[in-house]
Coordinates of C-alpha atoms in Angstrom, one line a residue:
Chain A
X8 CA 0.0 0.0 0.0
X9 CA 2.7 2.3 0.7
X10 CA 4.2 1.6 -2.8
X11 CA 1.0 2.6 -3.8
X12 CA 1.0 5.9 -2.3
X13 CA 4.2 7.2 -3.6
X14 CA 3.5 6.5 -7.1
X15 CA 0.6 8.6 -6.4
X16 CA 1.9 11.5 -5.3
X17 CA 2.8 13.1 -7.9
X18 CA -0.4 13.3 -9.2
X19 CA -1.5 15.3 -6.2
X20 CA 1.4 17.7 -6.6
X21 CA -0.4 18.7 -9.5
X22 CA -3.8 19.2 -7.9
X23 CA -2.5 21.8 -5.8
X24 CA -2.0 25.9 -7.1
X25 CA -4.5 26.6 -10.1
X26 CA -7.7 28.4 -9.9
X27 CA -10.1 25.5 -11.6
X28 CA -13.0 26.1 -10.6
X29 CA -14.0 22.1 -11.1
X30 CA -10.7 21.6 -8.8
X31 CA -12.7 21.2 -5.4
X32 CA -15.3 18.5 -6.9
X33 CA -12.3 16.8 -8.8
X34 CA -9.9 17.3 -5.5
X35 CA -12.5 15.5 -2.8
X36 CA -13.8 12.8 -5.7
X37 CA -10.1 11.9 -5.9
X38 CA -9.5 12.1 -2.4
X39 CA -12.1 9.4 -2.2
X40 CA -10.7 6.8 -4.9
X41 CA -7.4 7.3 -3.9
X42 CA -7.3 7.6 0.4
X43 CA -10.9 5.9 1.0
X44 CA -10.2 2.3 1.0
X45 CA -7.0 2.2 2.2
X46 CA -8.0 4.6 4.9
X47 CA -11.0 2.8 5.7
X48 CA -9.0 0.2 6.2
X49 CA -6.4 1.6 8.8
X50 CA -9.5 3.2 10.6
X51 CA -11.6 0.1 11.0
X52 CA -8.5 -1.6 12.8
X53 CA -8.7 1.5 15.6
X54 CA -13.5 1.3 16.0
X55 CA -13.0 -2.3 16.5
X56 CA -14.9 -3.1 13.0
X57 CA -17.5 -0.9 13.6
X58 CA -17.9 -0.1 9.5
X59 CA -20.6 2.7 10.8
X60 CA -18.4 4.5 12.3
X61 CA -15.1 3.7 10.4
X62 CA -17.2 5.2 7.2
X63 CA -18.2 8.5 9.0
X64 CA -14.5 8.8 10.1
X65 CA -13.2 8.4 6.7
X66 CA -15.7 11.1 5.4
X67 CA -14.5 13.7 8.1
X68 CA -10.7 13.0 7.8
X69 CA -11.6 13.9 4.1
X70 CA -13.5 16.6 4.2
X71 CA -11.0 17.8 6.6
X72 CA -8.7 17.4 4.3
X73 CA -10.3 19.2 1.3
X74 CA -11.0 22.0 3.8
X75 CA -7.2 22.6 4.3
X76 CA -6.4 22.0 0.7
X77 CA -4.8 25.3 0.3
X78 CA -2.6 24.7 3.2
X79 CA -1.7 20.9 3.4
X80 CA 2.0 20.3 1.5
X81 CA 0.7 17.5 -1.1
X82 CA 3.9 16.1 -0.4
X83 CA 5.0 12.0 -1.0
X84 CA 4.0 10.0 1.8
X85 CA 2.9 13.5 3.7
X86 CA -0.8 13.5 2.9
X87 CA -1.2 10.0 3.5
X88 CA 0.4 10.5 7.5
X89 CA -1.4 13.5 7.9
X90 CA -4.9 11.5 7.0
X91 CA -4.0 9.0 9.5
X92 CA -2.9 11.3 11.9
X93 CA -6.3 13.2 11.1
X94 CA -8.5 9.9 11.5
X95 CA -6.7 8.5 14.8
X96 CA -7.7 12.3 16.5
X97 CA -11.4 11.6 15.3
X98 CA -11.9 8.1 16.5
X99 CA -10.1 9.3 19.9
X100 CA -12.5 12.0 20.4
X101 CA -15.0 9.7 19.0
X102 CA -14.3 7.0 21.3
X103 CA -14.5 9.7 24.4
X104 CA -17.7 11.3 23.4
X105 CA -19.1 7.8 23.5
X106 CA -17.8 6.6 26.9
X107 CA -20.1 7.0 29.5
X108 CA -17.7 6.8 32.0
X109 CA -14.5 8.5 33.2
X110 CA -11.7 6.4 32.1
X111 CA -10.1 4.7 34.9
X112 CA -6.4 3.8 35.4
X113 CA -5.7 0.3 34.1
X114 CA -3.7 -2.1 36.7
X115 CA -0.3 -2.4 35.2
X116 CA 0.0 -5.1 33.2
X117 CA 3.5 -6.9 32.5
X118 CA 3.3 -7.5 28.4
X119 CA 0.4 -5.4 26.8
X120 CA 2.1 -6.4 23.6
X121 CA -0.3 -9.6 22.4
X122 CA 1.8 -12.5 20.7
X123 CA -0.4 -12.6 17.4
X124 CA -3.0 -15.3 17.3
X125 CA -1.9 -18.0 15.4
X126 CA -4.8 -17.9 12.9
X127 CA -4.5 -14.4 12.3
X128 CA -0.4 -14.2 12.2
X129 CA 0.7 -11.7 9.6
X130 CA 4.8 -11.3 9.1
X131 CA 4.1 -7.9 9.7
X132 CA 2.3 -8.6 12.9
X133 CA 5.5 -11.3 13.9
X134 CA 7.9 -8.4 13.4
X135 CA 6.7 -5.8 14.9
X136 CA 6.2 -7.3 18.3
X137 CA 9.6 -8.8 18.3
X138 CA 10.7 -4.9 17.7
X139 CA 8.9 -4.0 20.8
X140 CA 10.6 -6.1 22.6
X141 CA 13.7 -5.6 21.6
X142 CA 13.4 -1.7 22.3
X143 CA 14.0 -0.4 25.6
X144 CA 11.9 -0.8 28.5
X145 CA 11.1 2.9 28.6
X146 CA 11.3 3.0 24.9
X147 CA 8.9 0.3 24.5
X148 CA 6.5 1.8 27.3
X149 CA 6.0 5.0 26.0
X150 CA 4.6 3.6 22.9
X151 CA 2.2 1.5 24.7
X152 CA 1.3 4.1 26.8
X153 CA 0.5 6.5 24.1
X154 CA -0.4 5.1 20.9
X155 CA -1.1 1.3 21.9
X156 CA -3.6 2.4 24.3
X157 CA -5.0 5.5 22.3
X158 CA -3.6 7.8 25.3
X159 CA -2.5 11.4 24.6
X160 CA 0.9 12.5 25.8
X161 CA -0.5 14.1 28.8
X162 CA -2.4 11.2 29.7
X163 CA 0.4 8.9 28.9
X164 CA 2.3 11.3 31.4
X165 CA 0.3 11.5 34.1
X166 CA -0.2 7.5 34.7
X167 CA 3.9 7.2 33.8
X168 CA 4.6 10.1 36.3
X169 CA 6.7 11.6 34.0
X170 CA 6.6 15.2 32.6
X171 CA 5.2 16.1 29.3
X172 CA 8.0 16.7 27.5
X173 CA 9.9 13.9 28.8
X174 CA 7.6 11.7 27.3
X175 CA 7.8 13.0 23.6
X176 CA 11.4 13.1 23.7
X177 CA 11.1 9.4 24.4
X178 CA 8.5 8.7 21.9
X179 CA 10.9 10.3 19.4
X180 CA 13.7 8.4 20.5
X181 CA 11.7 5.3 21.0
X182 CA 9.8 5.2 17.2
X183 CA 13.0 6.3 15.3
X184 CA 14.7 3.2 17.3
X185 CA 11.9 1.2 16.1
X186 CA 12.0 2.7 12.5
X187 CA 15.5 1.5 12.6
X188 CA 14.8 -1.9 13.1
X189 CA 11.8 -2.7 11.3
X190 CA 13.5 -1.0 8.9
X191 CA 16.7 -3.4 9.0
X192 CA 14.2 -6.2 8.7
X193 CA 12.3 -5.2 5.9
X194 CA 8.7 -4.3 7.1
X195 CA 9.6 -0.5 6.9
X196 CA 10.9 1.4 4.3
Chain B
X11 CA 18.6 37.8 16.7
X12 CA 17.8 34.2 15.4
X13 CA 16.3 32.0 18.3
X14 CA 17.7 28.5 17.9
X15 CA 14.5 26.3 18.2
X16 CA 14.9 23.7 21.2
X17 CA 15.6 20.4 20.2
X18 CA 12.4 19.0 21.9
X19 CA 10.3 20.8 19.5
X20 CA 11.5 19.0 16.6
X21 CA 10.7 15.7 19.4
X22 CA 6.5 16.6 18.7
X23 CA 6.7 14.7 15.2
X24 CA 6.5 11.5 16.7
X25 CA 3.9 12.1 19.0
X26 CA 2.5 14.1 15.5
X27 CA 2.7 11.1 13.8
X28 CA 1.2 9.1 15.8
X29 CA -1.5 11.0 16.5
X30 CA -1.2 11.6 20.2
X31 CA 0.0 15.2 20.5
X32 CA -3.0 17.1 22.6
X33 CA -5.0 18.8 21.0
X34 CA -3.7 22.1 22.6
X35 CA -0.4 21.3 20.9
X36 CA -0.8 20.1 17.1
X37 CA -1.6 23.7 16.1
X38 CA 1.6 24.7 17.6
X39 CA 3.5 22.0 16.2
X40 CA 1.8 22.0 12.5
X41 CA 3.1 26.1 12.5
X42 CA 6.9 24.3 13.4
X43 CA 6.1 21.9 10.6
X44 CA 5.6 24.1 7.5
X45 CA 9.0 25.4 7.9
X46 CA 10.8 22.7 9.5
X47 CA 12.6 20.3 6.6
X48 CA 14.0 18.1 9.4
X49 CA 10.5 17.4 10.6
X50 CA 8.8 17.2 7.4
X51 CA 11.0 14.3 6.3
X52 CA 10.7 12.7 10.0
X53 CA 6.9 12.7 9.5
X54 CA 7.3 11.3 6.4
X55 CA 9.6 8.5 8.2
X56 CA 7.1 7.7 10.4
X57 CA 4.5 8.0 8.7
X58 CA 3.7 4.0 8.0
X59 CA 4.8 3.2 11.7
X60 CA 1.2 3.6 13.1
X61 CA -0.4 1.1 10.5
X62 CA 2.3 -1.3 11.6
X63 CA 1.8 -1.0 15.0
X64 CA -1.7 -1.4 14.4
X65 CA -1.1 -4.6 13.4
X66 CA 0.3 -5.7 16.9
X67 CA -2.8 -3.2 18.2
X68 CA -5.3 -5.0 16.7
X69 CA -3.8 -8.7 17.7
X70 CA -3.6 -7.4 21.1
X71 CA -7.2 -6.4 21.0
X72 CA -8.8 -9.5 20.0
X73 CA -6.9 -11.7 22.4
X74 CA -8.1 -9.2 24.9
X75 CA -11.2 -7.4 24.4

């Protein structure tokens, strides 16, 4: 999919300065082809297969996208990260609009990193968990605690009793170790 | 007088990236972005990292729900 995406870009470089005034109807109805399934794909992973709601996402993070047309750098590879980046904020404010309750601390656990399932074992899957655990304990923490368990960095910080800052330095440290190594073994480019 | 921006600003890309920044932050860090190089190619870096952790995610989710 990512291969995918880079041979596209270029033809979204060319969507960007002119005055058309068909550009905003041809802009979203190519957003759609292009973004819409693979996104939809990434977003149903995060609603827990709720189509529903993975559909409505997609729709937002694309209008949002059309919305900011003037200013988003139709960059390779940069539109596609700022569309997830764009979907994972709405299912997170999604998914707290829809909680009924606070959300409680979870009781430590010792490996929130699932082997995969042996019927559902992708390489990709394989790989990236044996990263995780090859990263450093805080390295490998801060990712759970932030992305793995669709926390915030402040909320990340406040159950690791760490500041802020301290833990986006360590995301950044922590994903471009992780880059590096899913990178050396071929899932990453 | 040219402020040298602190290293940890450049550090937000990840949690950019990942969709994690607060809310209160991204517009800050999206201002950094358009004229930061060294962050535009970092996002771009990360930028297929979250689908792959999603794959460990969504593993780890349906063994425990």
């Amino acid at each position: 999919m990512w291969l995918v995406r880079r041979q596209l870009d270029t033809r979204f470089e060319r969507l960007d300065p002119d005055d058309d005034p068909d550009r905003d109807d041809r802009l979203i109805r190519e957003l759609y082809q292009e973004f819409g399934g693979p996104l939809l794909r990434q977003v149903r992973q995060t609603t827990g297969n709720d189509l529903q709601w993975a559909e409505d996402v997609v729709q937002e993070t694309l209008l949002r996208a059309w919305r900011n047309a003037a200013k988003l750098t139709w960059e390779r590879g940069l539109l596609w990260a700022w569309l997830l980046t764009v979907s994972r904020r709405i299912v997170i404010d999604g998914r707290r609009r829809r909680s009924v309750r606070p959300r409680e601390v979870e009781p430590p656990e010792a490996d929130s990193i699932a082997v995969p399932d042996a019927a559902d074992r992708t390489l990709a899957a394989i790989v990236v968990a044996d990263a995780l655990r090859g990263l450093s304990p805080d390295h490998r923490e801060v990712i759970e605690q932030t992305y793995l368990r669709d926390r915030t960095v402040s909320e990340a910080a406040e159950i690791l009793g760490i500041p802020p800052g301290t833990v986006k330095s360590r995301l950044y440290y922590a994903m471009r170790a992780l880059r590096g190594v899913l990178k050396e073994r071929g899932v990453a480019s | 007088m040219f402020a040298e921006i602190p290293e940890s600003l450049h550090h937000d890309v990840a949690a950019y990236a990942l969709g994690v920044l607060d809310p209160e932050d991204i517009q800050g860090f999206e201002l950094h972005l358009a004229s930061c190089e060294r962050c535009k190619i970092e996002l771009d870096e990360f930028g297929e990292l979250p689908g792959l952790l999603d794959e460990v995610k969504s593993a780890s989710q349906r063994v425990r729900p």
